[in-house]
């Protein structure tokens, strides 16, 4: 079975529009940007559960549902959680009817059960968990908060200065990247999700964080070369390329030469570049779960064409799956760029 | 009720559902044809797509409980797509819902019109900018690394560097190694030696570059063959300049002198080699090696052109001299503009009677900082940097002025001689310049005598012959100055159209072979007389010298005995005394 991607499937688009229409009826106060935002979220969610179904990954299915549910809750303050769950289920019913045609009647019932239990689980999780996720687990909690304060108050210069100060304080560059900056970006993402900041603010914070890291480029590219090469790309129509760029940057800092292709890279382009440059390692990054299917395909083709090339995958999307990479022909999955560099140095000397 | 708004292609295949009532239509309908009971109606509608509203029969599957119904449909071309509407209401209350459906669809269409999320676009652009910045930073650092590697490679080459011709160290390598040696041997005294082959350019020019190269190679071997205690460094700095760093030792210089003399005498080249050595004793070890070498070169330069000096040791007076010379050069033009150069005149007299027969114009410089500077301090410098021509022209002009003025005052006047530098003779316009000058001041060329030093004759007699011949033809009187100081040949004496010979009394100064020199002087005076040349003895200071000259047959003299060089005002008073 291959469920079509949202972008290519008009029926799926139709479902998304209908879900939105019904939701909008419940939220007449929304302005155009907010409506657009929610429409995108709906499309994203449908894309995620399509991927979850295709990959047969229950954990991803549950996560996607929970994500959507948690997105709607703060945006529909006048609705009860039960009403929100009903709305989602209605939308999922429409989706179920569509998907059922493709997965067969036997699996359709299974799908519907899965959808119901996912919605119920999302509700329970939302009621039980606190909103501040993983704050206490961050090893540079103070620095993350400092940086976040600068980002949220639109103080670009302060943010840039602060990040350079971290280095002067002796914090390793890898920790500045992976723990502090990525940590603050996760919190920004959470805040947008929780409707605490607008889309504009979220983009502004991202842009400022990228600018702050860019000041390290002279240091990053000045390191002694190891004569190793890594090819890094974001698979699918990703706008969230900061994670992939961090991978490329930290490899450069470790003395590798990086070929960084950026975001929205077609699989053909990745393979063509791999053939041209012959990297020691191909690293693919996926942030949104809906792009995991593209990543799987990219891995499959890369492995077939370059059987000896090392392949690595990573990104936020994988962390919400049941270790889906284990079924793929990759050499490694790491949770962050720092771990990948360490693995690469160990594996390849 | 039925409400369905979708975008489809010309065949009715649905691209996008904008709204549907009931909602399952959005899921079930893949082609709008499914909604029509009669396919002809669908065809007709889609083919025309002119926006007209028509009544259609709805397919039973979607007709609702009634199983059959009519509805209203319209299709309109929008670009390469068709906007399809189908609706039917059973009661007026459903109109509200229908209108909401249409408004929602309209809003979607409006929102979709070329407006992807602005923030997404901005983020894309921002990502691109950051990626460009990354790319630039990477390229920049790569370039810096390459430049650094190149510099290191060059530096390595320089450090190991050897002069390809002589296999001595290059200048850069010498500096590095010398610095290192000083550091490694703090207890040892070292000297820097600069060796220069005088007029090396003539070797290349006259005998060819291979001969020149051969000389340099042999010079290098020679230097390395002089036994030096302990560590020694040798370098060919550039062209014909060599540096050495040796342990300080009197013995070394003694051996160097002897071997150098032998080298000069026996070198198989049809010209006499002159090698000058300058030595700087290293005291301040923190000084840059290049400065130490400069001081050694300064010492070598201080004896350039001095025949019997082959070696000189640097001392601070040399440096002071160098600084003073630089100051002289820095201020010469300004001084000329401001009239700090002055014409002094020294009388020439008949020995027997003391009668004034002429005068020599001599330059004096009243320097704004140093006061009166002797011509011996600045003339050689001006000859080196070619300023001499400017100065000489000034002197000639002033002298002509004086002659004209005094001619007008006294009715007639004695000729005044001016110095013409060897460098002046190479100016092709010299005869014209002098001719115009005398004409401007209404003088005869014979009023202005031209003193040309003997060494100029030796340097390039062909060139000199041509110019002097021209000047003689015009009517100028030529005096050979400083005869006896250099080594003019008999041939030169016979060929050059000179009128007056000026003998330098230096030749008769007490010393070795004085009697012999007196005889030679007597012979020269006799020879000059026979050649009908006037002879003037220059530098006569005592009566004893006067008497000696008289006894030799010399008729004319110039010197302190008869008058020091004096300012024109003083000379005027001197003249007034004579002509009164």
PDB file of N, CA, C and O in Angstrom, chain A residues 258-290:
ATOM      1  N   UNK A 258      32.664  19.461   4.498  1.00  0.00           N
ATOM      2  CA  UNK A 258      31.229  19.189   4.391  1.00  0.00           C
ATOM      3  C   UNK A 258      30.685  19.716   3.075  1.00  0.00           C
ATOM      4  O   UNK A 258      31.110  20.767   2.592  1.00  0.00           O
ATOM      5  N   UNK A 259      29.785  18.930   2.512  1.00  0.00           N
ATOM      6  CA  UNK A 259      29.019  19.415   1.355  1.00  0.00           C
ATOM      7  C   UNK A 259      27.591  19.521   1.862  1.00  0.00           C
ATOM      8  O   UNK A 259      26.944  18.506   2.126  1.00  0.00           O
ATOM      9  N   UNK A 260      27.160  20.744   2.023  1.00  0.00           N
ATOM     10  CA  UNK A 260      25.861  20.959   2.633  1.00  0.00           C
ATOM     11  C   UNK A 260      24.874  21.372   1.555  1.00  0.00           C
ATOM     12  O   UNK A 260      25.026  22.424   0.932  1.00  0.00           O
ATOM     13  N   UNK A 261      23.865  20.543   1.327  1.00  0.00           N
ATOM     14  CA  UNK A 261      22.931  20.807   0.231  1.00  0.00           C
ATOM     15  C   UNK A 261      21.717  21.621   0.668  1.00  0.00           C
ATOM     16  O   UNK A 261      20.956  22.074  -0.172  1.00  0.00           O
ATOM     17  N   UNK A 262      21.490  21.728   1.949  1.00  0.00           N
ATOM     18  CA  UNK A 262      20.369  22.543   2.405  1.00  0.00           C
ATOM     19  C   UNK A 262      19.083  21.770   2.438  1.00  0.00           C
ATOM     20  O   UNK A 262      19.052  20.549   2.594  1.00  0.00           O
ATOM     21  N   UNK A 263      17.998  22.515   2.259  1.00  0.00           N
ATOM     22  CA  UNK A 263      16.667  21.940   2.402  1.00  0.00           C
ATOM     23  C   UNK A 263      16.022  21.739   1.036  1.00  0.00           C
ATOM     24  O   UNK A 263      16.497  22.208   0.026  1.00  0.00           O
ATOM     25  N   UNK A 264      14.915  21.015   1.070  1.00  0.00           N
ATOM     26  CA  UNK A 264      14.124  20.746  -0.146  1.00  0.00           C
ATOM     27  C   UNK A 264      14.999  20.136  -1.240  1.00  0.00           C
ATOM     28  O   UNK A 264      14.945  20.550  -2.397  1.00  0.00           O
ATOM     29  N   UNK A 265      15.791  19.162  -0.857  1.00  0.00           N
ATOM     30  CA  UNK A 265      16.698  18.555  -1.833  1.00  0.00           C
ATOM     31  C   UNK A 265      16.049  17.296  -2.408  1.00  0.00           C
ATOM     32  O   UNK A 265      15.786  16.353  -1.664  1.00  0.00           O
ATOM     33  N   UNK A 266      15.789  17.251  -3.688  1.00  0.00           N
ATOM     34  CA  UNK A 266      15.224  16.038  -4.282  1.00  0.00           C
ATOM     35  C   UNK A 266      16.197  14.866  -4.130  1.00  0.00           C
ATOM     36  O   UNK A 266      17.424  15.066  -4.092  1.00  0.00           O
ATOM     37  N   UNK A 267      15.643  13.669  -4.088  1.00  0.00           N
ATOM     38  CA  UNK A 267      16.491  12.487  -3.898  1.00  0.00           C
ATOM     39  C   UNK A 267      17.511  12.384  -5.023  1.00  0.00           C
ATOM     40  O   UNK A 267      18.687  12.072  -4.790  1.00  0.00           O
ATOM     41  N   UNK A 268      17.084  12.671  -6.236  1.00  0.00           N
ATOM     42  CA  UNK A 268      18.009  12.586  -7.377  1.00  0.00           C
ATOM     43  C   UNK A 268      19.215  13.480  -7.183  1.00  0.00           C
ATOM     44  O   UNK A 268      20.344  13.119  -7.526  1.00  0.00           O
ATOM     45  N   UNK A 269      18.953  14.673  -6.644  1.00  0.00           N
ATOM     46  CA  UNK A 269      20.051  15.626  -6.448  1.00  0.00           C
ATOM     47  C   UNK A 269      21.024  15.114  -5.398  1.00  0.00           C
ATOM     48  O   UNK A 269      22.238  15.265  -5.532  1.00  0.00           O
ATOM     49  N   UNK A 270      20.483  14.499  -4.368  1.00  0.00           N
ATOM     50  CA  UNK A 270      21.362  13.957  -3.316  1.00  0.00           C
ATOM     51  C   UNK A 270      22.245  12.871  -3.909  1.00  0.00           C
ATOM     52  O   UNK A 270      23.471  12.850  -3.689  1.00  0.00           O
ATOM     53  N   UNK A 271      21.642  11.993  -4.678  1.00  0.00           N
ATOM     54  CA  UNK A 271      22.404  10.872  -5.225  1.00  0.00           C
ATOM     55  C   UNK A 271      23.433  11.353  -6.243  1.00  0.00           C
ATOM     56  O   UNK A 271      24.561  10.853  -6.307  1.00  0.00           O
ATOM     57  N   UNK A 272      23.017  12.342  -7.006  1.00  0.00           N
ATOM     58  CA  UNK A 272      23.926  12.864  -8.033  1.00  0.00           C
ATOM     59  C   UNK A 272      25.147  13.510  -7.381  1.00  0.00           C
ATOM     60  O   UNK A 272      26.283  13.343  -7.820  1.00  0.00           O
ATOM     61  N   UNK A 273      24.927  14.241  -6.305  1.00  0.00           N
ATOM     62  CA  UNK A 273      26.041  14.871  -5.595  1.00  0.00           C
ATOM     63  C   UNK A 273      26.919  13.826  -4.925  1.00  0.00           C
ATOM     64  O   UNK A 273      28.145  13.958  -4.884  1.00  0.00           O
ATOM     65  N   UNK A 274      26.265  12.778  -4.390  1.00  0.00           N
ATOM     66  CA  UNK A 274      27.041  11.714  -3.754  1.00  0.00           C
ATOM     67  C   UNK A 274      27.965  11.055  -4.779  1.00  0.00           C
ATOM     68  O   UNK A 274      29.115  10.727  -4.483  1.00  0.00           O
ATOM     69  N   UNK A 275      27.458  10.888  -5.978  1.00  0.00           N
ATOM     70  CA  UNK A 275      28.286  10.272  -7.025  1.00  0.00           C
ATOM     71  C   UNK A 275      29.447  11.189  -7.399  1.00  0.00           C
ATOM     72  O   UNK A 275      30.575  10.755  -7.580  1.00  0.00           O
ATOM     73  N   UNK A 276      29.159  12.476  -7.462  1.00  0.00           N
ATOM     74  CA  UNK A 276      30.179  13.434  -7.887  1.00  0.00           C
ATOM     75  C   UNK A 276      31.279  13.588  -6.848  1.00  0.00           C
ATOM     76  O   UNK A 276      32.455  13.575  -7.151  1.00  0.00           O
ATOM     77  N   UNK A 277      30.869  13.708  -5.591  1.00  0.00           N
ATOM     78  CA  UNK A 277      31.870  14.067  -4.584  1.00  0.00           C
ATOM     79  C   UNK A 277      32.408  12.883  -3.781  1.00  0.00           C
ATOM     80  O   UNK A 277      33.431  13.006  -3.117  1.00  0.00           O
ATOM     81  N   UNK A 278      31.709  11.732  -3.857  1.00  0.00           N
ATOM     82  CA  UNK A 278      32.228  10.544  -3.170  1.00  0.00           C
ATOM     83  C   UNK A 278      32.483  10.745  -1.694  1.00  0.00           C
ATOM     84  O   UNK A 278      33.599  10.558  -1.215  1.00  0.00           O
ATOM     85  N   UNK A 279      31.457  11.147  -0.919  1.00  0.00           N
ATOM     86  CA  UNK A 279      31.718  11.391   0.505  1.00  0.00           C
ATOM     87  C   UNK A 279      31.948  10.098   1.270  1.00  0.00           C
ATOM     88  O   UNK A 279      31.541   9.021   0.845  1.00  0.00           O
ATOM     89  N   UNK A 280      32.605  10.250   2.415  1.00  0.00           N
ATOM     90  CA  UNK A 280      32.761   9.101   3.301  1.00  0.00           C
ATOM     91  C   UNK A 280      31.464   8.805   4.040  1.00  0.00           C
ATOM     92  O   UNK A 280      31.225   7.655   4.437  1.00  0.00           O
ATOM     93  N   UNK A 281      30.641   9.816   4.209  1.00  0.00           N
ATOM     94  CA  UNK A 281      29.399   9.657   4.968  1.00  0.00           C
ATOM     95  C   UNK A 281      28.307  10.521   4.345  1.00  0.00           C
ATOM     96  O   UNK A 281      28.542  11.670   3.987  1.00  0.00           O
ATOM     97  N   UNK A 282      27.108   9.917   4.211  1.00  0.00           N
ATOM     98  CA  UNK A 282      25.933  10.667   3.760  1.00  0.00           C
ATOM     99  C   UNK A 282      24.999  10.779   4.957  1.00  0.00           C
ATOM    100  O   UNK A 282      24.600   9.762   5.527  1.00  0.00           O
ATOM    101  N   UNK A 283      24.684  12.013   5.352  1.00  0.00           N
ATOM    102  CA  UNK A 283      23.839  12.228   6.527  1.00  0.00           C
ATOM    103  C   UNK A 283      22.555  12.916   6.092  1.00  0.00           C
ATOM    104  O   UNK A 283      22.584  13.975   5.486  1.00  0.00           O
ATOM    105  N   UNK A 284      21.430  12.269   6.404  1.00  0.00           N
ATOM    106  CA  UNK A 284      20.124  12.800   6.017  1.00  0.00           C
ATOM    107  C   UNK A 284      19.367  13.227   7.269  1.00  0.00           C
ATOM    108  O   UNK A 284      19.343  12.506   8.270  1.00  0.00           O
ATOM    109  N   UNK A 285      18.741  14.392   7.161  1.00  0.00           N
ATOM    110  CA  UNK A 285      18.035  14.936   8.320  1.00  0.00           C
ATOM    111  C   UNK A 285      16.557  15.080   8.000  1.00  0.00           C
ATOM    112  O   UNK A 285      16.186  15.512   6.904  1.00  0.00           O
ATOM    113  N   UNK A 286      15.704  14.705   8.968  1.00  0.00           N
ATOM    114  CA  UNK A 286      14.261  14.864   8.794  1.00  0.00           C
ATOM    115  C   UNK A 286      13.705  15.456  10.080  1.00  0.00           C
ATOM    116  O   UNK A 286      13.913  14.906  11.157  1.00  0.00           O
ATOM    117  N   UNK A 287      12.987  16.550   9.963  1.00  0.00           N
ATOM    118  CA  UNK A 287      12.384  17.174  11.146  1.00  0.00           C
ATOM    119  C   UNK A 287      10.910  16.795  11.268  1.00  0.00           C
ATOM    120  O   UNK A 287      10.421  16.471  12.337  1.00  0.00           O
ATOM    121  N   UNK A 288      10.186  16.859  10.144  1.00  0.00           N
ATOM    122  CA  UNK A 288       8.755  16.568  10.186  1.00  0.00           C
ATOM    123  C   UNK A 288       8.516  15.101   9.811  1.00  0.00           C
ATOM    124  O   UNK A 288       9.024  14.627   8.789  1.00  0.00           O
ATOM    125  N   UNK A 289       7.714  14.399  10.589  1.00  0.00           N
ATOM    126  CA  UNK A 289       7.493  12.975  10.327  1.00  0.00           C
ATOM    127  C   UNK A 289       6.989  12.674   8.919  1.00  0.00           C
ATOM    128  O   UNK A 289       7.281  11.626   8.360  1.00  0.00           O
ATOM    129  N   UNK A 290       6.237  13.587   8.321  1.00  0.00           N
ATOM    130  CA  UNK A 290       5.678  13.312   6.995  1.00  0.00           C
ATOM    131  C   UNK A 290       6.771  13.111   5.952  1.00  0.00           C
ATOM    132  O   UNK A 290       6.506  12.566   4.879  1.00  0.00           O
TER     133      UNK A 290
END
